[in-house]
PDB file of C-alpha atoms in Angstrom:
ATOM      1  CA  MET E  17     224.845 -47.925 -85.985  1.00 53.00           C
ATOM      2  CA  THR E  18     223.884 -49.939 -89.066  1.00 53.00           C
ATOM      3  CA  THR E  19     224.810 -53.622 -89.062  1.00 50.00           C
ATOM      4  CA  THR E  20     224.078 -57.111 -90.272  1.00 50.00           C
ATOM      5  CA  THR E  21     223.484 -59.546 -87.418  1.00 47.00           C
ATOM      6  CA  THR E  22     222.586 -63.180 -86.922  1.00 52.00           C
ATOM      7  CA  ARG E  23     221.721 -62.666 -83.268  1.00 62.00           C
ATOM      8  CA  PRO E  24     218.126 -61.549 -82.733  1.00 80.00           C
ATOM      9  CA  ALA E  25     217.934 -58.173 -81.050  1.00 89.00           C
ATOM     10  CA  PRO E  26     214.883 -56.770 -79.286  1.00 93.00           C
ATOM     11  CA  VAL E  27     212.703 -54.699 -81.587  1.00 95.00           C
ATOM     12  CA  ALA E  28     212.042 -51.292 -80.045  1.00 96.00           C
ATOM     13  CA  ASP E  29     208.940 -50.557 -82.099  1.00 96.00           C
ATOM     14  CA  TRP E  30     207.683 -48.313 -79.308  1.00 97.00           C
ATOM     15  CA  VAL E  31     210.343 -45.694 -80.108  1.00 97.00           C
ATOM     16  CA  THR E  32     209.281 -42.774 -82.298  1.00 96.00           C
ATOM     17  CA  ILE E  33     211.355 -40.082 -83.965  1.00 91.00           C
ATOM     18  CA  ASN E  34     209.377 -37.383 -82.167  1.00 92.00           C
ATOM     19  CA  ASP E  35     210.140 -38.973 -78.790  1.00 95.00           C
ATOM     20  CA  LEU E  36     213.840 -39.176 -79.647  1.00 92.00           C
ATOM     21  CA  TYR E  37     213.885 -35.487 -80.525  1.00 86.00           C
ATOM     22  CA  ALA E  38     211.942 -34.530 -77.402  1.00 91.00           C
ATOM     23  CA  ASP E  39     214.104 -36.426 -74.885  1.00 92.00           C
ATOM     24  CA  PRO E  40     216.116 -39.522 -75.850  1.00 91.00           C
ATOM     25  CA  TYR E  41     217.531 -40.301 -72.412  1.00 91.00           C
ATOM     26  CA  PRO E  42     214.498 -42.097 -70.899  1.00 95.00           C
ATOM     27  CA  ILE E  43     214.419 -44.179 -74.079  1.00 96.00           C
ATOM     28  CA  PHE E  44     218.088 -45.097 -73.737  1.00 95.00           C
ATOM     29  CA  ARG E  45     217.560 -45.922 -70.048  1.00 95.00           C
ATOM     30  CA  ARG E  46     214.705 -48.320 -70.800  1.00 96.00           C
ATOM     31  CA  MET E  47     216.715 -49.972 -73.568  1.00 96.00           C
ATOM     32  CA  ARG E  48     219.729 -50.501 -71.310  1.00 95.00           C
ATOM     33  CA  GLN E  49     217.529 -52.299 -68.795  1.00 95.00           C
ATOM     34  CA  GLU E  50     216.464 -54.770 -71.487  1.00 94.00           C
ATOM     35  CA  ALA E  51     219.477 -55.331 -73.764  1.00 94.00           C
ATOM     36  CA  PRO E  52     222.620 -53.570 -75.013  1.00 93.00           C
ATOM     37  CA  VAL E  53     221.486 -53.633 -78.659  1.00 93.00           C
ATOM     38  CA  HIS E  54     218.033 -52.905 -80.100  1.00 95.00           C
ATOM     39  CA  TRP E  55     216.593 -52.688 -83.581  1.00 94.00           C
ATOM     40  CA  VAL E  56     214.658 -49.412 -83.919  1.00 95.00           C
ATOM     41  CA  PRO E  57     212.341 -49.490 -86.962  1.00 95.00           C
ATOM     42  CA  ALA E  58     211.565 -45.764 -86.734  1.00 93.00           C
ATOM     43  CA  VAL E  59     215.126 -44.877 -87.739  1.00 89.00           C
ATOM     44  CA  ASN E  60     216.009 -48.108 -89.550  1.00 88.00           C
ATOM     45  CA  ARG E  61     219.007 -48.588 -87.275  1.00 86.00           C
ATOM     46  CA  TYR E  62     220.343 -50.766 -84.519  1.00 89.00           C
ATOM     47  CA  MET E  63     220.950 -48.728 -81.374  1.00 92.00           C
ATOM     48  CA  VAL E  64     223.764 -49.711 -79.039  1.00 93.00           C
ATOM     49  CA  VAL E  65     223.037 -48.285 -75.602  1.00 93.00           C
ATOM     50  CA  SER E  66     225.362 -49.912 -73.052  1.00 92.00           C
ATOM     51  CA  TYR E  67     228.808 -48.605 -72.180  1.00 91.00           C
ATOM     52  CA  ASP E  68     230.496 -51.981 -72.595  1.00 92.00           C
ATOM     53  CA  ALA E  69     228.991 -52.588 -76.035  1.00 91.00           C
ATOM     54  CA  CYS E  70     229.851 -49.059 -77.206  1.00 89.00           C
ATOM     55  CA  HIS E  71     233.397 -49.465 -75.895  1.00 90.00           C
ATOM     56  CA  THR E  72     233.778 -52.773 -77.734  1.00 90.00           C
ATOM     57  CA  ILE E  73     232.680 -51.153 -80.981  1.00 87.00           C
ATOM     58  CA  GLU E  74     234.887 -48.073 -80.583  1.00 84.00           C
ATOM     59  CA  GLN E  75     237.932 -50.261 -79.912  1.00 86.00           C
ATOM     60  CA  ASP E  76     237.408 -52.437 -82.987  1.00 86.00           C
ATOM     61  CA  PRO E  77     237.444 -50.183 -86.092  1.00 81.00           C
ATOM     62  CA  ASP E  78     238.484 -53.090 -88.315  1.00 81.00           C
ATOM     63  CA  ARG E  79     235.192 -54.805 -87.616  1.00 83.00           C
ATOM     64  CA  PHE E  80     232.989 -51.785 -86.986  1.00 83.00           C
ATOM     65  CA  THR E  81     233.808 -49.240 -89.666  1.00 77.00           C
ATOM     66  CA  ALA E  82     232.716 -45.609 -89.723  1.00 73.00           C
ATOM     67  CA  ARG E  83     232.015 -45.854 -93.451  1.00 71.00           C
ATOM     68  CA  GLU E  84     228.265 -46.260 -93.296  1.00 72.00           C
ATOM     69  CA  GLN E  85     226.797 -46.761 -96.746  1.00 71.00           C
ATOM     70  CA  GLY E  86     223.839 -44.481 -97.329  1.00 71.00           C
ATOM     71  CA  SER E  87     224.608 -42.306 -94.313  1.00 76.00           C
ATOM     72  CA  LEU E  88     222.511 -39.159 -94.173  1.00 78.00           C
ATOM     73  CA  MET E  89     225.716 -37.309 -93.309  1.00 76.00           C
ATOM     74  CA  TYR E  90     227.046 -37.711 -96.849  1.00 70.00           C
ATOM     75  CA  LYS E  91     224.040 -35.870 -98.246  1.00 76.00           C
ATOM     76  CA  ALA E  92     223.879 -33.224 -95.536  1.00 76.00           C
ATOM     77  CA  MET E  93     227.564 -32.432 -95.011  1.00 76.00           C
ATOM     78  CA  GLY E  94     229.726 -34.351 -97.432  1.00 71.00           C
ATOM     79  CA  HIS E  95     232.270 -36.992 -96.433  1.00 70.00           C
ATOM     80  CA  SER E  96     233.309 -35.749 -93.006  1.00 72.00           C
ATOM     81  CA  MET E  97     235.779 -37.156 -90.488  1.00 71.00           C
ATOM     82  CA  LEU E  98     233.002 -38.983 -88.650  1.00 70.00           C
ATOM     83  CA  ARG E  99     232.607 -41.221 -91.695  1.00 70.00           C
ATOM     84  CA  LYS E 100     236.297 -42.065 -92.038  1.00 75.00           C
ATOM     85  CA  ASP E 101     238.622 -44.591 -90.437  1.00 72.00           C
ATOM     86  CA  ASP E 102     242.397 -44.485 -90.253  1.00 77.00           C
ATOM     87  CA  PRO E 103     244.527 -43.830 -92.221  1.00 77.00           C
ATOM     88  CA  GLU E 104     242.180 -41.310 -93.895  1.00 75.00           C
ATOM     89  CA  HIS E 105     241.017 -40.032 -90.514  1.00 74.00           C
ATOM     90  CA  ALA E 106     244.613 -39.567 -89.368  1.00 77.00           C
ATOM     91  CA  VAL E 107     245.366 -37.358 -92.372  1.00 75.00           C
ATOM     92  CA  GLU E 108     242.627 -34.921 -91.406  1.00 73.00           C
ATOM     93  CA  ARG E 109     243.551 -34.989 -87.720  1.00 76.00           C
ATOM     94  CA  ALA E 110     247.094 -34.042 -88.677  1.00 74.00           C
ATOM     95  CA  ALA E 111     245.852 -31.317 -91.016  1.00 72.00           C
ATOM     96  CA  TYR E 112     243.968 -29.541 -88.238  1.00 73.00           C
ATOM     97  CA  GLY E 113     246.401 -30.285 -85.450  1.00 70.00           C
ATOM     98  CA  GLY E 114     248.785 -27.384 -85.952  1.00 76.00           C
ATOM     99  CA  VAL E 115     246.024 -24.836 -85.440  1.00 82.00           C
ATOM    100  CA  LEU E 116     244.502 -26.615 -82.449  1.00 81.00           C
ATOM    101  CA  LYS E 117     247.524 -27.834 -80.487  1.00 84.00           C
ATOM    102  CA  PRO E 118     247.896 -26.601 -76.884  1.00 87.00           C
ATOM    103  CA  ARG E 119     250.687 -24.195 -77.846  1.00 89.00           C
ATOM    104  CA  ALA E 120     248.586 -22.659 -80.627  1.00 87.00           C
ATOM    105  CA  ILE E 121     245.611 -22.372 -78.283  1.00 88.00           C
ATOM    106  CA  LYS E 122     247.760 -20.591 -75.712  1.00 90.00           C
ATOM    107  CA  GLU E 123     249.468 -18.236 -78.156  1.00 90.00           C
ATOM    108  CA  SER E 124     246.642 -17.470 -80.583  1.00 90.00           C
ATOM    109  CA  TRP E 125     243.267 -18.369 -79.174  1.00 92.00           C
ATOM    110  CA  THR E 126     243.160 -17.993 -75.393  1.00 94.00           C
ATOM    111  CA  SER E 127     242.857 -14.215 -75.659  1.00 95.00           C
ATOM    112  CA  VAL E 128     240.030 -14.645 -78.187  1.00 95.00           C
ATOM    113  CA  PHE E 129     238.196 -17.032 -75.867  1.00 93.00           C
ATOM    114  CA  GLU E 130     238.630 -14.678 -72.929  1.00 95.00           C
ATOM    115  CA  ALA E 131     237.338 -11.674 -74.874  1.00 97.00           C
ATOM    116  CA  ASN E 132     234.306 -13.602 -76.093  1.00 96.00           C
ATOM    117  CA  THR E 133     233.661 -14.879 -72.580  1.00 93.00           C
ATOM    118  CA  GLU E 134     233.463 -11.339 -71.248  1.00 96.00           C
ATOM    119  CA  LYS E 135     231.344 -10.197 -74.190  1.00 96.00           C
ATOM    120  CA  TYR E 136     228.697 -12.876 -73.933  1.00 94.00           C
ATOM    121  CA  ILE E 137     228.565 -12.974 -70.143  1.00 93.00           C
ATOM    122  CA  ALA E 138     227.788  -9.262 -70.345  1.00 95.00           C
ATOM    123  CA  HIS E 139     225.068 -10.078 -72.873  1.00 94.00           C
ATOM    124  CA  LEU E 140     223.643 -12.732 -70.547  1.00 91.00           C
ATOM    125  CA  LYS E 141     223.503 -10.179 -67.738  1.00 93.00           C
ATOM    126  CA  GLU E 142     221.759  -7.666 -70.004  1.00 94.00           C
ATOM    127  CA  VAL E 143     219.036 -10.171 -70.810  1.00 94.00           C
ATOM    128  CA  GLY E 144     218.492 -10.637 -67.095  1.00 91.00           C
ATOM    129  CA  SER E 145     215.728 -12.719 -65.586  1.00 90.00           C
ATOM    130  CA  GLY E 146     214.480 -15.396 -67.945  1.00 89.00           C
ATOM    131  CA  ALA E 147     217.750 -15.640 -69.874  1.00 88.00           C
ATOM    132  CA  ASP E 148     218.443 -18.961 -71.564  1.00 88.00           C
ATOM    133  CA  LEU E 149     221.967 -20.279 -70.951  1.00 86.00           C
ATOM    134  CA  ILE E 150     222.331 -21.830 -74.396  1.00 86.00           C
ATOM    135  CA  ARG E 151     220.568 -19.197 -76.482  1.00 89.00           C
ATOM    136  CA  HIS E 152     222.025 -16.144 -74.747  1.00 91.00           C
ATOM    137  CA  PHE E 153     225.519 -17.384 -73.855  1.00 90.00           C
ATOM    138  CA  ALA E 154     226.706 -20.858 -74.884  1.00 88.00           C
ATOM    139  CA  ALA E 155     225.533 -20.757 -78.511  1.00 89.00           C
ATOM    140  CA  PRO E 156     226.878 -17.297 -79.440  1.00 92.00           C
ATOM    141  CA  PHE E 157     230.055 -17.856 -77.402  1.00 92.00           C
ATOM    142  CA  ALA E 158     230.898 -21.180 -79.072  1.00 89.00           C
ATOM    143  CA  ALA E 159     229.946 -20.024 -82.563  1.00 90.00           C
ATOM    144  CA  ALA E 160     231.909 -16.769 -82.240  1.00 93.00           C
ATOM    145  CA  ASN E 161     235.006 -18.719 -81.201  1.00 92.00           C
ATOM    146  CA  LEU E 162     234.614 -20.989 -84.222  1.00 90.00           C
ATOM    147  CA  VAL E 163     234.310 -17.994 -86.544  1.00 92.00           C
ATOM    148  CA  GLU E 164     237.681 -16.790 -85.259  1.00 93.00           C
ATOM    149  CA  ILE E 165     239.434 -20.161 -85.339  1.00 91.00           C
ATOM    150  CA  LEU E 166     238.141 -21.156 -88.760  1.00 89.00           C
ATOM    151  CA  GLY E 167     238.735 -17.706 -90.241  1.00 92.00           C
ATOM    152  CA  THR E 168     235.306 -17.290 -91.820  1.00 90.00           C
ATOM    153  CA  LEU E 169     235.662 -13.613 -92.679  1.00 91.00           C
ATOM    154  CA  GLY E 170     232.357 -11.890 -93.324  1.00 90.00           C
ATOM    155  CA  ALA E 171     230.393 -14.408 -91.270  1.00 92.00           C
ATOM    156  CA  ASP E 172     229.223 -13.881 -87.711  1.00 93.00           C
ATOM    157  CA  TRP E 173     228.127 -16.234 -84.963  1.00 92.00           C
ATOM    158  CA  HIS E 174     224.548 -16.232 -86.247  1.00 93.00           C
ATOM    159  CA  ASP E 175     225.766 -17.634 -89.569  1.00 93.00           C
ATOM    160  CA  MET E 176     227.956 -20.247 -87.885  1.00 91.00           C
ATOM    161  CA  GLU E 177     225.182 -21.408 -85.571  1.00 89.00           C
ATOM    162  CA  ARG E 178     222.677 -21.602 -88.428  1.00 92.00           C
ATOM    163  CA  TRP E 179     225.021 -23.511 -90.734  1.00 90.00           C
ATOM    164  CA  SER E 180     225.918 -25.968 -88.013  1.00 87.00           C
ATOM    165  CA  GLN E 181     222.357 -26.548 -86.837  1.00 88.00           C
ATOM    166  CA  HIS E 182     220.892 -26.951 -90.307  1.00 91.00           C
ATOM    167  CA  MET E 183     223.556 -29.415 -91.450  1.00 88.00           C
ATOM    168  CA  ILE E 184     223.266 -31.410 -88.232  1.00 86.00           C
ATOM    169  CA  ASP E 185     219.490 -31.473 -88.646  1.00 90.00           C
ATOM    170  CA  GLY E 186     220.103 -33.014 -92.054  1.00 89.00           C
ATOM    171  CA  THR E 187     222.279 -35.774 -90.602  1.00 84.00           C
ATOM    172  CA  GLY E 188     219.355 -36.808 -88.395  1.00 85.00           C
ATOM    173  CA  ASN E 189     216.588 -36.373 -90.947  1.00 90.00           C
ATOM    174  CA  TYR E 190     215.342 -39.953 -90.702  1.00 85.00           C
ATOM    175  CA  ALA E 191     211.824 -38.740 -91.431  1.00 86.00           C
ATOM    176  CA  ASP E 192     213.101 -37.508 -94.827  1.00 90.00           C
ATOM    177  CA  ASP E 193     211.484 -34.102 -94.340  1.00 94.00           C
ATOM    178  CA  PRO E 194     212.074 -32.084 -97.549  1.00 96.00           C
ATOM    179  CA  GLU E 195     212.204 -28.788 -95.650  1.00 97.00           C
ATOM    180  CA  VAL E 196     214.984 -30.112 -93.414  1.00 96.00           C
ATOM    181  CA  TRP E 197     216.929 -31.243 -96.478  1.00 95.00           C
ATOM    182  CA  ALA E 198     216.452 -27.875 -98.141  1.00 96.00           C
ATOM    183  CA  ARG E 199     217.886 -26.040 -95.121  1.00 96.00           C
ATOM    184  CA  ALA E 200     220.794 -28.475 -94.779  1.00 92.00           C
ATOM    185  CA  LEU E 201     221.797 -28.288 -98.432  1.00 92.00           C
ATOM    186  CA  THR E 202     221.464 -24.503 -98.472  1.00 94.00           C
ATOM    187  CA  ALA E 203     223.777 -24.279 -95.456  1.00 90.00           C
ATOM    188  CA  ARG E 204     226.314 -26.597 -97.065  1.00 88.00           C
ATOM    189  CA  ASP E 205     226.255 -24.615-100.312  1.00 89.00           C
ATOM    190  CA  GLU E 206     226.711 -21.327 -98.453  1.00 90.00           C
ATOM    191  CA  VAL E 207     229.734 -22.664 -96.577  1.00 87.00           C
ATOM    192  CA  GLU E 208     231.313 -24.069 -99.733  1.00 84.00           C
ATOM    193  CA  THR E 209     230.778 -20.771-101.564  1.00 88.00           C
ATOM    194  CA  MET E 210     232.288 -18.829 -98.676  1.00 89.00           C
ATOM    195  CA  ILE E 211     235.384 -21.048 -98.612  1.00 85.00           C
ATOM    196  CA  ASP E 212     235.852 -20.722-102.372  1.00 86.00           C
ATOM    197  CA  GLU E 213     235.664 -16.941-102.046  1.00 90.00           C
ATOM    198  CA  LEU E 214     238.071 -16.766 -99.089  1.00 91.00           C
ATOM    199  CA  ALA E 215     240.735 -19.085-100.501  1.00 88.00           C
ATOM    200  CA  PRO E 216     242.416 -16.399-102.694  1.00 93.00           C
ATOM    201  CA  HIS E 217     242.435 -13.978 -99.755  1.00 95.00           C
ATOM    202  CA  TYR E 218     244.263 -16.423 -97.501  1.00 93.00           C
ATOM    203  CA  ARG E 219     246.750 -17.358-100.185  1.00 92.00           C
ATOM    204  CA  ALA E 220     247.709 -13.681-100.390  1.00 96.00           C
ATOM    205  CA  ASN E 221     247.290 -12.958 -96.671  1.00 96.00           C
ATOM    206  CA  PRO E 222     248.115 -16.057 -94.611  1.00 94.00           C
ATOM    207  CA  ASP E 223     247.447 -16.018 -90.886  1.00 93.00           C
ATOM    208  CA  HIS E 224     246.965 -18.477 -88.003  1.00 90.00           C
ATOM    209  CA  THR E 225     243.368 -19.506 -88.805  1.00 91.00           C
ATOM    210  CA  LEU E 226     242.421 -23.020 -89.831  1.00 88.00           C
ATOM    211  CA  LEU E 227     241.217 -22.061 -93.294  1.00 88.00           C
ATOM    212  CA  SER E 228     244.452 -20.186 -93.999  1.00 90.00           C
ATOM    213  CA  HIS E 229     246.464 -23.168 -92.788  1.00 87.00           C
ATOM    214  CA  LEU E 230     244.620 -25.550 -95.103  1.00 84.00           C
ATOM    215  CA  VAL E 231     244.665 -23.265 -98.142  1.00 85.00           C
ATOM    216  CA  ASN E 232     248.416 -22.726 -97.835  1.00 86.00           C
ATOM    217  CA  SER E 233     249.383 -26.358 -97.288  1.00 78.00           C
ATOM    218  CA  PRO E 234     249.855 -28.030-100.697  1.00 71.00           C
ATOM    219  CA  ARG E 235     250.582 -31.384 -99.076  1.00 67.00           C
ATOM    220  CA  ILE E 236     247.294 -31.273 -97.199  1.00 65.00           C
ATOM    221  CA  LEU E 237     245.335 -30.177-100.256  1.00 63.00           C
ATOM    222  CA  ALA E 238     246.901 -32.975-102.275  1.00 58.00           C
ATOM    223  CA  ARG E 239     245.630 -35.499 -99.728  1.00 57.00           C
ATOM    224  CA  LEU E 240     242.252 -33.949 -98.918  1.00 55.00           C
ATOM    225  CA  GLY E 241     241.201 -32.141-102.080  1.00 53.00           C
ATOM    226  CA  PRO E 242     239.888 -28.587-102.596  1.00 50.00           C
ATOM    227  CA  PRO E 243     239.114 -26.489 -99.512  1.00 45.00           C
ATOM    228  CA  LYS E 244     235.376 -26.632-100.179  1.00 43.00           C
ATOM    229  CA  LEU E 245     235.486 -30.343 -99.350  1.00 43.00           C
ATOM    230  CA  LEU E 246     236.358 -29.343 -95.792  1.00 47.00           C
ATOM    231  CA  SER E 247     233.133 -27.411 -95.374  1.00 42.00           C
ATOM    232  CA  SER E 248     231.476 -29.817 -92.965  1.00 43.00           C
ATOM    233  CA  ARG E 249     233.607 -28.795 -89.984  1.00 48.00           C
ATOM    234  CA  THR E 250     231.248 -26.387 -88.246  1.00 49.00           C
ATOM    235  CA  PRO E 251     230.513 -28.085 -84.904  1.00 55.00           C
ATOM    236  CA  ALA E 252     228.933 -25.078 -83.221  1.00 57.00           C
ATOM    237  CA  ARG E 253     226.134 -27.067 -81.633  1.00 59.00           C
ATOM    238  CA  GLU E 254     228.442 -29.553 -79.920  1.00 61.00           C
ATOM    239  CA  SER E 255     230.645 -26.747 -78.626  1.00 64.00           C
ATOM    240  CA  SER E 256     227.723 -24.788 -77.222  1.00 65.00           C
ATOM    241  CA  ARG E 257     226.273 -27.882 -75.535  1.00 62.00           C
ATOM    242  CA  ALA E 258     229.660 -28.641 -73.991  1.00 68.00           C
ATOM    243  CA  VAL E 259     229.779 -25.126 -72.530  1.00 69.00           C
ATOM    244  CA  ALA E 260     226.244 -25.486 -71.183  1.00 65.00           C
ATOM    245  CA  SER E 261     226.902 -28.897 -69.626  1.00 65.00           C
ATOM    246  CA  ALA E 262     230.041 -27.548 -67.940  1.00 66.00           C
ATOM    247  CA  GLU E 263     228.047 -24.677 -66.460  1.00 64.00           C
ATOM    248  CA  ARG E 264     225.321 -27.030 -65.297  1.00 61.00           C
ATOM    249  CA  GLY E 265     227.907 -29.246 -63.653  1.00 61.00           C
ATOM    250  CA  TRP E 266     229.456 -26.274 -61.879  1.00 54.00           C
ATOM    251  CA  VAL E 267     226.109 -24.972 -60.644  1.00 59.00           C
ATOM    252  CA  GLY E 268     225.197 -28.490 -59.556  1.00 59.00           C
ATOM    253  CA  THR E 269     228.175 -28.769 -57.187  1.00 59.00           C
ATOM    254  CA  PRO E 270     227.434 -26.106 -54.558  1.00 57.00           C
ATOM    255  CA  TRP E 271     230.014 -27.622 -52.223  1.00 52.00           C
ATOM    256  CA  LEU E 272     232.714 -26.140 -54.496  1.00 54.00           C
ATOM    257  CA  PRO E 273     233.265 -22.485 -53.526  1.00 54.00           C
ATOM    258  CA  ARG E 274     233.488 -19.848 -56.210  1.00 54.00           C
ATOM    259  CA  GLY E 275     237.008 -19.629 -57.556  1.00 55.00           C
ATOM    260  CA  ASP E 276     237.901 -23.187 -56.576  1.00 56.00           C
ATOM    261  CA  PRO E 277     240.033 -24.527 -59.457  1.00 55.00           C
ATOM    262  CA  ARG E 278     238.423 -27.945 -59.057  1.00 54.00           C
ATOM    263  CA  ALA E 279     235.193 -26.464 -60.407  1.00 52.00           C
ATOM    264  CA  ILE E 280     236.595 -25.719 -63.840  1.00 53.00           C
ATOM    265  CA  GLY E 281     239.233 -26.808 -66.263  1.00 51.00           C
ATOM    266  CA  SER E 282     239.164 -30.580 -65.839  1.00 50.00           C
ATOM    267  CA  GLY E 283     237.142 -31.355 -68.935  1.00 50.00           C
ATOM    268  CA  HIS E 284     235.351 -34.137 -67.061  1.00 48.00           C
ATOM    269  CA  ASP E 285     231.965 -32.528 -67.680  1.00 49.00           C
ATOM    270  CA  VAL E 286     232.272 -33.299 -71.405  1.00 48.00           C
ATOM    271  CA  GLN E 287     233.118 -36.918 -70.626  1.00 48.00           C
ATOM    272  CA  VAL E 288     230.240 -37.322 -68.185  1.00 48.00           C
ATOM    273  CA  ASP E 289     227.668 -35.457 -70.262  1.00 51.00           C
ATOM    274  CA  PRO E 290     228.863 -35.536 -73.897  1.00 51.00           C
ATOM    275  CA  PRO E 291     227.244 -33.000 -76.236  1.00 47.00           C
ATOM    276  CA  SER E 292     226.896 -35.520 -79.070  1.00 51.00           C
ATOM    277  CA  PRO E 293     225.840 -38.915 -77.673  1.00 52.00           C
ATOM    278  CA  ARG E 294     225.112 -40.598 -81.020  1.00 53.00           C
ATOM    279  CA  ARG E 295     227.838 -42.200 -83.134  1.00 54.00           C
ATOM    280  CA  GLU E 296     227.257 -44.555 -86.037  1.00 54.00           C
ATOM    281  CA  ARG E 297     229.266 -47.627 -86.980  1.00 52.00           C
ATOM    282  CA  VAL E 298     228.758 -50.359 -89.568  1.00 54.00           C
ATOM    283  CA  GLU E 299     229.481 -54.049 -89.229  1.00 53.00           C
ATOM    284  CA  PRO E 300     229.470 -55.141 -92.871  1.00 46.00           C
ATOM    285  CA  GLU E 301     229.973 -58.894 -92.658  1.00 46.00           C
ATOM    286  CA  GLU E 302     230.203 -60.477 -89.235  1.00 44.00           C
ATOM    287  CA  PRO E 303     227.348 -61.062 -86.776  1.00 44.00           C
ATOM    288  CA  VAL E 304     227.194 -59.023 -83.592  1.00 49.00           C
ATOM    289  CA  HIS E 305     229.055 -61.265 -81.149  1.00 43.00           C
ATOM    290  CA  GLY E 306     230.315 -60.235 -77.744  1.00 45.00           C
ATOM    291  CA  LEU E 307     227.966 -57.269 -77.318  1.00 54.00           C
ATOM    292  CA  GLY E 308     225.577 -58.963 -74.933  1.00 49.00           C
TER     293      GLY E 308
END
C-alpha cells in the first residue's frame, strides 16, 4: 500500500527485501504485535498487517483506490484488474464471467480438471520419494488448466508457469534488478505476441475458451481494447499455491478419514492460507485515520 499520512507510523527499517523473499510471515507477525501499519523503507511502502486495518481498506475503495501511481505492475504486466476500481473493474469481471461461471465450469472444464488431476498425480507418483508437491504436481496442474481455459494454443504448462512467474517477479522487483525486468518484459511480449497470432484463429473458429470469448465479443473489445491488453491474466502461481495449501490443509487434518467430503471442496483453505497475501492500495489525499 502506498499512502500519504499525517499519523506517524513505526518505521520498520529492520526489514530487508531478502528477508521478505525468504519468509515474510515472521516479519508480518512481529509487525502485528507492534502496530497495524508500518513504513518499510526497503520497499518504499506502508505495510498494513492487521486484519481489521486490511478489512477497513478493502471496504472503502473510494478512499483507498487500487490505482497506485508508479506501480511496478504497470511496467511488468500492463494495467491489470488489480489496479482498477469499479466501474472499470466490473467491466472486466463481466467479460470473464461467462467462461468461469459455475455452469460453464461444470459443462466445459470439470472434465479437463479431472483429466489433469489424474495426469499429474501419476507424474507425482513416478517421481516418488523426494517429490516436491508444488514443482511436480501443483504448478504443472494449475498451469495446464489455465492453458486450457485461456485457449493458449501452442503453449504448454511450462510456458504458462514461466510467463506467470516472470511477470509476477517484475511486480515485486523493488530492488530494480535489471535481469528481473528483462525476464518480466520478455514474458509480457511473448504473451502479447501469442494473443495477436491467435486472434484470427478464434475469430474463424470460436470455442468456449476465454480468449475466444473475448476476441468474438465486440462489446467487450470496445470497452477493454485489443486482446493483447488482456495479456496480464496468467495467474498460474496463485493457482498452484492454492492447490498446495489445500493439500497441506488436508494432510494436516488426520482426524478426517480419506474420502470424507469435509476434507475437500469447501474452499476454506484458500481463505485461511491465501496464495497471494499482498495487495496494494493508495490513499491519495486523506490521512490514515481509523486503522489503529
